[in-house]
């Protein structure tokens, strides 16, 4: 791997290693004590009213993930396919699951975004090699015939929702192809709270009802999905990566500029800064009060690819059909 890119000193500073965070030892006096062991504390967690040394922070982090895993009805020996992007969340999820004794395998979708996708794959390769973890990478262009930039140019609409749909559908298929029944993603507390706020503001009831850190399998060709990091914040994950020496892709996707999801997270960040614990209270109050989703029994089969879907055409095949239309007819649609 390019040493400059690892340190964040290369062109564009796309790939960076762990860095010291504002809420860590620069903000705590030398007399601050760890809440758990009473040694000197170097990490402050205002939302938990706690300070930790690095060793006890790792214990705190792993316990939070273990507590999340206990809410997921999967067997301890169930192998887990971890969706990895090269960012802090997915690499931290992979690391902590492995540390907790779960059998894991990484899977990566190379989206074909210049420089960014290359750096993503380099970060995953370095992480997996250092820990001797198995993983596999699939090219979106090989799977669909198009990269994300090509799809963005052809459909002329905000790409984030389309990219998310593609990744969800393809990860389902790749999990079955790899012979695994559980997919873990790196969604964290900030992601889930921001998503919930956005859906509430827009009154998207169908999405609100389905939001959960655990999604059961509702079809033989659909795996279970878990979010092991839903109880830990983005800052806590950055700290975990720093303590563990996990180098990750720090920059956001260059095609995500203007995504409204960032705005809802920023709104919650503002509230969290004034009232620590707001994100946790907001998300956990919803999760504690929600009722189990109704079983889905109206799946059809896609008439093109044979995958489960609503109706007769899956969203991936519908997108491919649109992409294959002449560009002139797409522009006039």
Short mmCIF file of C-alpha atoms in Angstrom, two decimals:
data_model
loop_
_atom_site.label_atom_id
_atom_site.label_comp_id
_atom_site.label_asym_id
_atom_site.label_seq_id
_atom_site.Cartn_x
_atom_site.Cartn_y
_atom_site.Cartn_z
CA UNK A 1 0.00 0.00 0.00
CA UNK A 2 1.18 3.54 -0.72
CA UNK A 3 2.67 4.87 2.56
CA UNK A 4 1.56 8.43 1.77
CA UNK A 5 -2.03 7.37 1.29
CA UNK A 6 -1.93 5.43 4.56
CA UNK A 7 -0.81 8.55 6.42
CA UNK A 8 -3.13 10.89 4.58
CA UNK A 9 -0.27 12.84 3.00
CA UNK A 10 -0.80 11.81 -0.60
CA UNK A 11 -2.81 13.63 -3.28
CA UNK A 12 -6.29 14.41 -2.02
CA UNK A 13 -5.63 12.89 1.42
CA UNK A 14 -8.21 10.24 0.58
CA UNK A 15 -6.98 7.47 2.85
CA UNK A 16 -6.00 8.18 6.42
CA UNK A 17 -5.10 6.23 9.51
CA UNK A 18 -6.54 6.73 12.97
CA UNK A 19 -6.18 10.17 14.58
CA UNK A 20 -6.62 11.64 18.03
CA UNK A 21 -10.14 12.88 18.64
CA UNK A 22 -11.23 16.13 20.32
CA UNK A 23 -13.11 14.28 23.10
CA UNK A 24 -10.07 12.27 24.18
CA UNK A 25 -7.09 13.06 26.43
CA UNK A 26 -6.67 16.69 25.35
CA UNK A 27 -9.91 17.57 27.17
CA UNK A 28 -9.42 15.63 30.43
CA UNK A 29 -7.21 16.81 33.31
CA UNK A 30 -4.47 14.55 34.63
CA UNK A 31 -6.55 13.92 37.73
CA UNK A 32 -9.46 12.41 35.75
CA UNK A 33 -10.10 8.78 36.77
CA UNK A 34 -11.40 5.90 34.71
CA UNK A 35 -14.97 5.08 35.71
CA UNK A 36 -14.21 1.37 35.63
CA UNK A 37 -10.67 0.84 36.98
CA UNK A 38 -9.87 4.24 38.57
CA UNK A 39 -6.63 4.64 36.60
CA UNK A 40 -6.04 7.86 34.69
CA UNK A 41 -8.83 8.46 32.16
CA UNK A 42 -8.00 9.64 28.66
CA UNK A 43 -11.37 9.15 26.90
CA UNK A 44 -14.48 11.14 27.86
CA UNK A 45 -17.94 9.84 26.97
CA UNK A 46 -20.40 12.58 28.03
CA UNK A 47 -23.44 10.66 26.79
CA UNK A 48 -22.62 7.90 29.30
CA UNK A 49 -21.43 10.26 32.07
CA UNK A 50 -18.22 8.23 32.05
CA UNK A 51 -14.47 8.55 31.48
CA UNK A 52 -12.26 5.63 30.50
CA UNK A 53 -8.66 4.59 30.08
CA UNK A 54 -8.00 2.95 26.72
CA UNK A 55 -8.19 -0.61 28.06
CA UNK A 56 -11.52 -0.05 29.78
CA UNK A 57 -12.89 1.79 26.76
CA UNK A 58 -12.32 -1.36 24.70
CA UNK A 59 -14.20 -3.37 27.34
CA UNK A 60 -17.05 -0.81 27.21
CA UNK A 61 -17.17 -0.94 23.41
CA UNK A 62 -17.18 -4.73 23.18
CA UNK A 63 -19.88 -4.98 25.84
CA UNK A 64 -22.05 -2.55 23.88
CA UNK A 65 -21.70 -4.70 20.76
CA UNK A 66 -22.26 -7.91 22.73
CA UNK A 67 -25.41 -6.39 24.21
CA UNK A 68 -26.59 -5.60 20.68
CA UNK A 69 -25.82 -9.14 19.50
CA UNK A 70 -27.96 -10.59 22.30
CA UNK A 71 -30.97 -8.90 20.71
CA UNK A 72 -30.38 -10.78 17.45
CA UNK A 73 -31.75 -14.34 17.39
CA UNK A 74 -28.75 -15.90 15.68
CA UNK A 75 -26.68 -18.81 16.92
CA UNK A 76 -23.23 -18.04 18.40
CA UNK A 77 -21.67 -20.41 15.86
CA UNK A 78 -23.54 -18.89 12.90
CA UNK A 79 -21.00 -17.61 10.32
CA UNK A 80 -21.49 -13.94 9.50
CA UNK A 81 -20.85 -12.15 6.20
CA UNK A 82 -19.62 -8.63 7.01
CA UNK A 83 -20.28 -5.99 4.36
CA UNK A 84 -17.07 -3.94 4.28
CA UNK A 85 -16.48 -0.63 2.54
CA UNK A 86 -13.08 0.27 3.98
CA UNK A 87 -14.57 2.93 6.27
CA UNK A 88 -14.33 3.03 10.07
CA UNK A 89 -17.77 1.51 10.71
CA UNK A 90 -17.49 -1.64 8.65
CA UNK A 91 -13.89 -2.36 9.66
CA UNK A 92 -14.70 -1.79 13.34
CA UNK A 93 -17.72 -4.10 13.04
CA UNK A 94 -15.57 -6.77 11.44
CA UNK A 95 -12.84 -6.39 14.07
CA UNK A 96 -15.12 -6.50 17.12
CA UNK A 97 -17.18 -9.43 15.84
CA UNK A 98 -13.98 -11.38 15.27
CA UNK A 99 -12.69 -10.39 18.72
CA UNK A 100 -15.95 -11.58 20.30
CA UNK A 101 -15.44 -15.02 18.78
CA UNK A 102 -17.81 -14.93 15.81
CA UNK A 103 -16.82 -16.59 12.55
CA UNK A 104 -16.73 -13.90 9.89
CA UNK A 105 -16.08 -13.39 6.20
CA UNK A 106 -15.81 -9.99 4.55
CA UNK A 107 -17.50 -9.04 1.29
CA UNK A 108 -16.83 -5.84 -0.62
CA UNK A 109 -18.65 -4.25 -3.54
CA UNK A 110 -16.27 -2.22 -5.69
CA UNK A 111 -18.48 0.59 -7.01
CA UNK A 112 -16.03 1.80 -9.64
CA UNK A 113 -15.68 5.34 -8.26
CA UNK A 114 -12.27 6.63 -9.39
CA UNK A 115 -9.64 6.88 -6.60
CA UNK A 116 -12.25 6.36 -3.87
CA UNK A 117 -13.00 2.71 -4.73
CA UNK A 118 -9.30 1.94 -5.11
CA UNK A 119 -8.58 3.41 -1.66
CA UNK A 120 -11.51 1.47 -0.21
CA UNK A 121 -10.17 -1.82 -1.48
CA UNK A 122 -6.64 -1.03 -0.29
CA UNK A 123 -7.90 -0.31 3.24
CA UNK A 124 -9.82 -3.59 3.37
CA UNK A 125 -6.88 -5.57 2.00
CA UNK A 126 -4.49 -4.10 4.58
CA UNK A 127 -6.93 -4.75 7.43
CA UNK A 128 -7.75 -8.32 6.40
CA UNK A 129 -4.13 -9.25 5.68
CA UNK A 130 -2.92 -7.98 9.06
CA UNK A 131 -5.57 -10.08 10.84
CA UNK A 132 -5.56 -13.07 8.48
CA UNK A 133 -9.29 -12.65 7.78
CA UNK A 134 -11.02 -14.08 4.69
CA UNK A 135 -12.76 -11.71 2.32
CA UNK A 136 -13.90 -11.40 -1.27
CA UNK A 137 -14.44 -8.41 -3.53
CA UNK A 138 -16.96 -8.14 -6.36
CA UNK A 139 -16.94 -5.48 -9.05
CA UNK A 140 -20.29 -3.76 -9.61
CA UNK A 141 -19.43 -3.42 -13.27
CA UNK A 142 -18.83 -7.17 -13.55
CA UNK A 143 -22.10 -7.94 -11.76
CA UNK A 144 -24.36 -5.41 -13.47
CA UNK A 145 -22.43 -4.11 -16.45
CA UNK A 146 -22.27 -0.57 -15.02
CA UNK A 147 -20.27 1.28 -12.37
CA UNK A 148 -21.94 3.79 -10.02
CA UNK A 149 -20.55 6.82 -11.96
CA UNK A 150 -21.93 5.33 -15.19
CA UNK A 151 -25.34 4.76 -13.58
CA UNK A 152 -25.30 8.31 -12.22
CA UNK A 153 -24.66 9.76 -15.67
CA UNK A 154 -27.37 7.69 -17.30
CA UNK A 155 -30.25 8.19 -14.86
CA UNK A 156 -29.59 11.88 -14.07
CA UNK A 157 -30.95 11.79 -10.52
CA UNK A 158 -29.49 11.78 -6.99
CA UNK A 159 -27.42 8.65 -6.82
CA UNK A 160 -27.35 7.84 -3.09
CA UNK A 161 -30.75 6.14 -2.89
CA UNK A 162 -30.07 4.19 -6.09
CA UNK A 163 -26.64 3.11 -4.85
CA UNK A 164 -28.14 2.03 -1.52
CA UNK A 165 -30.79 -0.05 -3.25
CA UNK A 166 -28.20 -1.72 -5.48
CA UNK A 167 -25.93 -2.57 -2.56
CA UNK A 168 -28.79 -4.01 -0.49
CA UNK A 169 -30.05 -6.20 -3.32
CA UNK A 170 -26.63 -7.41 -4.43
CA UNK A 171 -25.45 -8.13 -0.89
CA UNK A 172 -28.51 -10.35 -0.44
CA UNK A 173 -27.56 -12.30 -3.55
CA UNK A 174 -23.86 -12.46 -2.71
CA UNK A 175 -24.58 -13.77 0.79
CA UNK A 176 -26.56 -16.65 -0.67
CA UNK A 177 -23.82 -17.19 -3.26
CA UNK A 178 -21.22 -17.36 -0.47
CA UNK A 179 -23.40 -19.85 1.42
CA UNK A 180 -24.05 -17.55 4.41
CA UNK A 181 -27.37 -16.64 5.99
CA UNK A 182 -26.47 -13.55 8.06
CA UNK A 183 -25.17 -10.18 6.83
CA UNK A 184 -23.68 -7.65 9.24
CA UNK A 185 -23.40 -3.99 8.26
CA UNK A 186 -21.60 -1.13 10.00
CA UNK A 187 -24.60 1.13 10.66
CA UNK A 188 -24.01 2.98 13.94
CA UNK A 189 -26.05 4.97 16.45
CA UNK A 190 -25.68 8.19 14.45
CA UNK A 191 -26.81 6.49 11.24
CA UNK A 192 -29.87 4.93 12.82
CA UNK A 193 -30.92 8.05 14.76
CA UNK A 194 -30.44 10.23 11.68
CA UNK A 195 -32.44 7.85 9.54
CA UNK A 196 -35.26 7.75 12.08
CA UNK A 197 -35.39 11.56 12.29
CA UNK A 198 -35.48 11.87 8.52
CA UNK A 199 -38.30 9.36 8.17
CA UNK A 200 -40.30 11.05 10.93
CA UNK A 201 -39.89 14.50 9.39
CA UNK A 202 -41.01 13.17 6.01
CA UNK A 203 -43.72 10.96 7.55
CA UNK A 204 -42.43 7.87 5.77
CA UNK A 205 -44.45 5.43 7.83
CA UNK A 206 -43.59 2.39 5.76
CA UNK A 207 -39.87 2.97 6.44
CA UNK A 208 -40.39 3.91 10.09
CA UNK A 209 -42.21 0.65 10.78
CA UNK A 210 -39.44 -1.40 9.17
CA UNK A 211 -36.50 0.32 10.88
CA UNK A 212 -34.75 -2.13 13.15
CA UNK A 213 -31.18 -3.23 13.95
CA UNK A 214 -32.32 -6.76 13.12
CA UNK A 215 -34.20 -7.81 9.99
CA UNK A 216 -35.23 -11.47 9.89
CA UNK A 217 -35.17 -13.57 6.77
CA UNK A 218 -38.59 -13.50 5.14
CA UNK A 219 -37.70 -15.63 2.13
CA UNK A 220 -35.32 -18.59 1.54
CA UNK A 221 -33.26 -16.39 -0.81
CA UNK A 222 -33.05 -13.45 1.60
CA UNK A 223 -30.52 -13.53 4.49
CA UNK A 224 -30.97 -12.10 7.97
CA UNK A 225 -29.45 -8.66 8.52
CA UNK A 226 -27.87 -7.34 11.70
CA UNK A 227 -26.35 -4.00 12.79
CA UNK A 228 -23.90 -4.84 15.59
CA UNK A 229 -22.82 -1.19 16.06
CA UNK A 230 -26.23 0.38 16.53
CA UNK A 231 -25.52 1.06 20.22
CA UNK A 232 -22.22 2.92 19.66
CA UNK A 233 -21.67 6.38 18.17
CA UNK A 234 -19.46 7.44 15.28
CA UNK A 235 -17.02 9.10 17.69
CA UNK A 236 -16.81 5.95 19.80
CA UNK A 237 -16.05 3.94 16.67
CA UNK A 238 -13.28 6.36 15.66
CA UNK A 239 -11.78 5.97 19.12
CA UNK A 240 -12.00 2.18 18.90
CA UNK A 241 -10.21 2.27 15.55
CA UNK A 242 -7.49 4.53 16.97
CA UNK A 243 -6.92 2.34 20.02
CA UNK A 244 -6.78 -0.79 17.85
CA UNK A 245 -4.62 0.75 15.13
CA UNK A 246 -7.26 0.24 12.44
CA UNK A 247 -6.43 2.37 9.40
CA UNK A 248 -9.59 3.20 7.50
CA UNK A 249 -10.87 5.22 4.57
CA UNK A 250 -11.76 8.51 6.20
CA UNK A 251 -13.21 10.57 3.35
CA UNK A 252 -16.89 10.46 2.45
CA UNK A 253 -17.97 9.18 -0.94
CA UNK A 254 -17.38 12.02 -3.43
CA UNK A 255 -20.80 11.40 -4.98
CA UNK A 256 -22.67 11.86 -1.67
CA UNK A 257 -22.41 15.64 -1.53
CA UNK A 258 -25.79 17.20 -0.78
CA UNK A 259 -27.31 14.01 0.65
CA UNK A 260 -30.09 15.02 3.05
CA UNK A 261 -29.15 12.25 5.50
CA UNK A 262 -26.11 14.33 6.50
CA UNK A 263 -28.36 17.24 7.45
CA UNK A 264 -30.43 15.16 9.87
CA UNK A 265 -27.23 13.84 11.49
CA UNK A 266 -25.94 17.41 11.84
CA UNK A 267 -29.20 18.43 13.53
CA UNK A 268 -28.81 15.60 16.03
CA UNK A 269 -25.14 16.49 16.54
CA UNK A 270 -26.20 19.98 17.55
CA UNK A 271 -28.67 18.61 20.10
CA UNK A 272 -26.14 16.06 21.35
CA UNK A 273 -23.59 18.81 21.94
CA UNK A 274 -26.03 20.66 24.19
CA UNK A 275 -27.73 17.60 25.71
CA UNK A 276 -25.40 14.55 25.76
CA UNK A 277 -27.33 11.31 25.35
CA UNK A 278 -30.00 12.76 23.04
CA UNK A 279 -29.22 10.39 20.16
CA UNK A 280 -29.35 7.33 22.40
CA UNK A 281 -32.58 8.42 24.09
CA UNK A 282 -34.21 9.25 20.74
CA UNK A 283 -33.33 5.97 19.03
CA UNK A 284 -33.74 3.59 21.97
CA UNK A 285 -37.12 5.06 22.96
CA UNK A 286 -38.36 4.27 19.47
CA UNK A 287 -36.86 0.77 19.43
CA UNK A 288 -38.29 -0.05 22.87
CA UNK A 289 -41.78 1.06 21.81
CA UNK A 290 -41.90 -0.42 18.31
CA UNK A 291 -43.93 -3.52 17.57
CA UNK A 292 -42.61 -6.40 15.52
CA UNK A 293 -43.00 -5.98 11.78
CA UNK A 294 -45.71 -8.02 10.12
CA UNK A 295 -44.56 -11.07 8.22
CA UNK A 296 -44.24 -10.48 4.50
CA UNK A 297 -46.05 -13.13 2.52
CA UNK A 298 -46.67 -11.40 -0.81
CA UNK A 299 -43.27 -11.97 -2.44
CA UNK A 300 -43.25 -12.65 -6.12
CA UNK A 301 -40.43 -13.79 -8.36
CA UNK A 302 -38.65 -11.51 -10.81
CA UNK A 303 -39.44 -12.56 -14.36
CA UNK A 304 -35.91 -11.61 -15.42
CA UNK A 305 -33.50 -12.90 -12.77
CA UNK A 306 -35.67 -15.19 -10.64
CA UNK A 307 -34.89 -13.33 -7.40
CA UNK A 308 -37.63 -12.63 -4.83
CA UNK A 309 -39.35 -9.26 -5.25
CA UNK A 310 -42.63 -7.43 -4.91
CA UNK A 311 -44.62 -7.93 -8.09
CA UNK A 312 -43.03 -9.44 -11.17
CA UNK A 313 -39.88 -7.32 -11.64
CA UNK A 314 -37.15 -6.67 -9.06
CA UNK A 315 -35.73 -3.19 -8.61
CA UNK A 316 -32.30 -4.16 -9.97
CA UNK A 317 -33.73 -5.53 -13.22
CA UNK A 318 -36.04 -2.51 -13.52
CA UNK A 319 -33.00 -0.26 -13.19
CA UNK A 320 -31.04 -2.26 -15.76
CA UNK A 321 -33.95 -2.04 -18.17
CA UNK A 322 -33.94 1.73 -17.79
CA UNK A 323 -30.17 1.96 -18.19
CA UNK A 324 -30.33 0.03 -21.45
CA UNK A 325 -32.81 2.45 -23.00
CA UNK A 326 -31.37 4.90 -25.52
CA UNK A 327 -30.12 8.04 -23.74
CA UNK A 328 -32.38 10.30 -25.78
CA UNK A 329 -35.53 8.54 -24.57
CA UNK A 330 -34.28 8.71 -20.98
CA UNK A 331 -33.71 12.43 -21.23
CA UNK A 332 -37.22 13.02 -22.52
CA UNK A 333 -38.86 10.84 -19.85
#
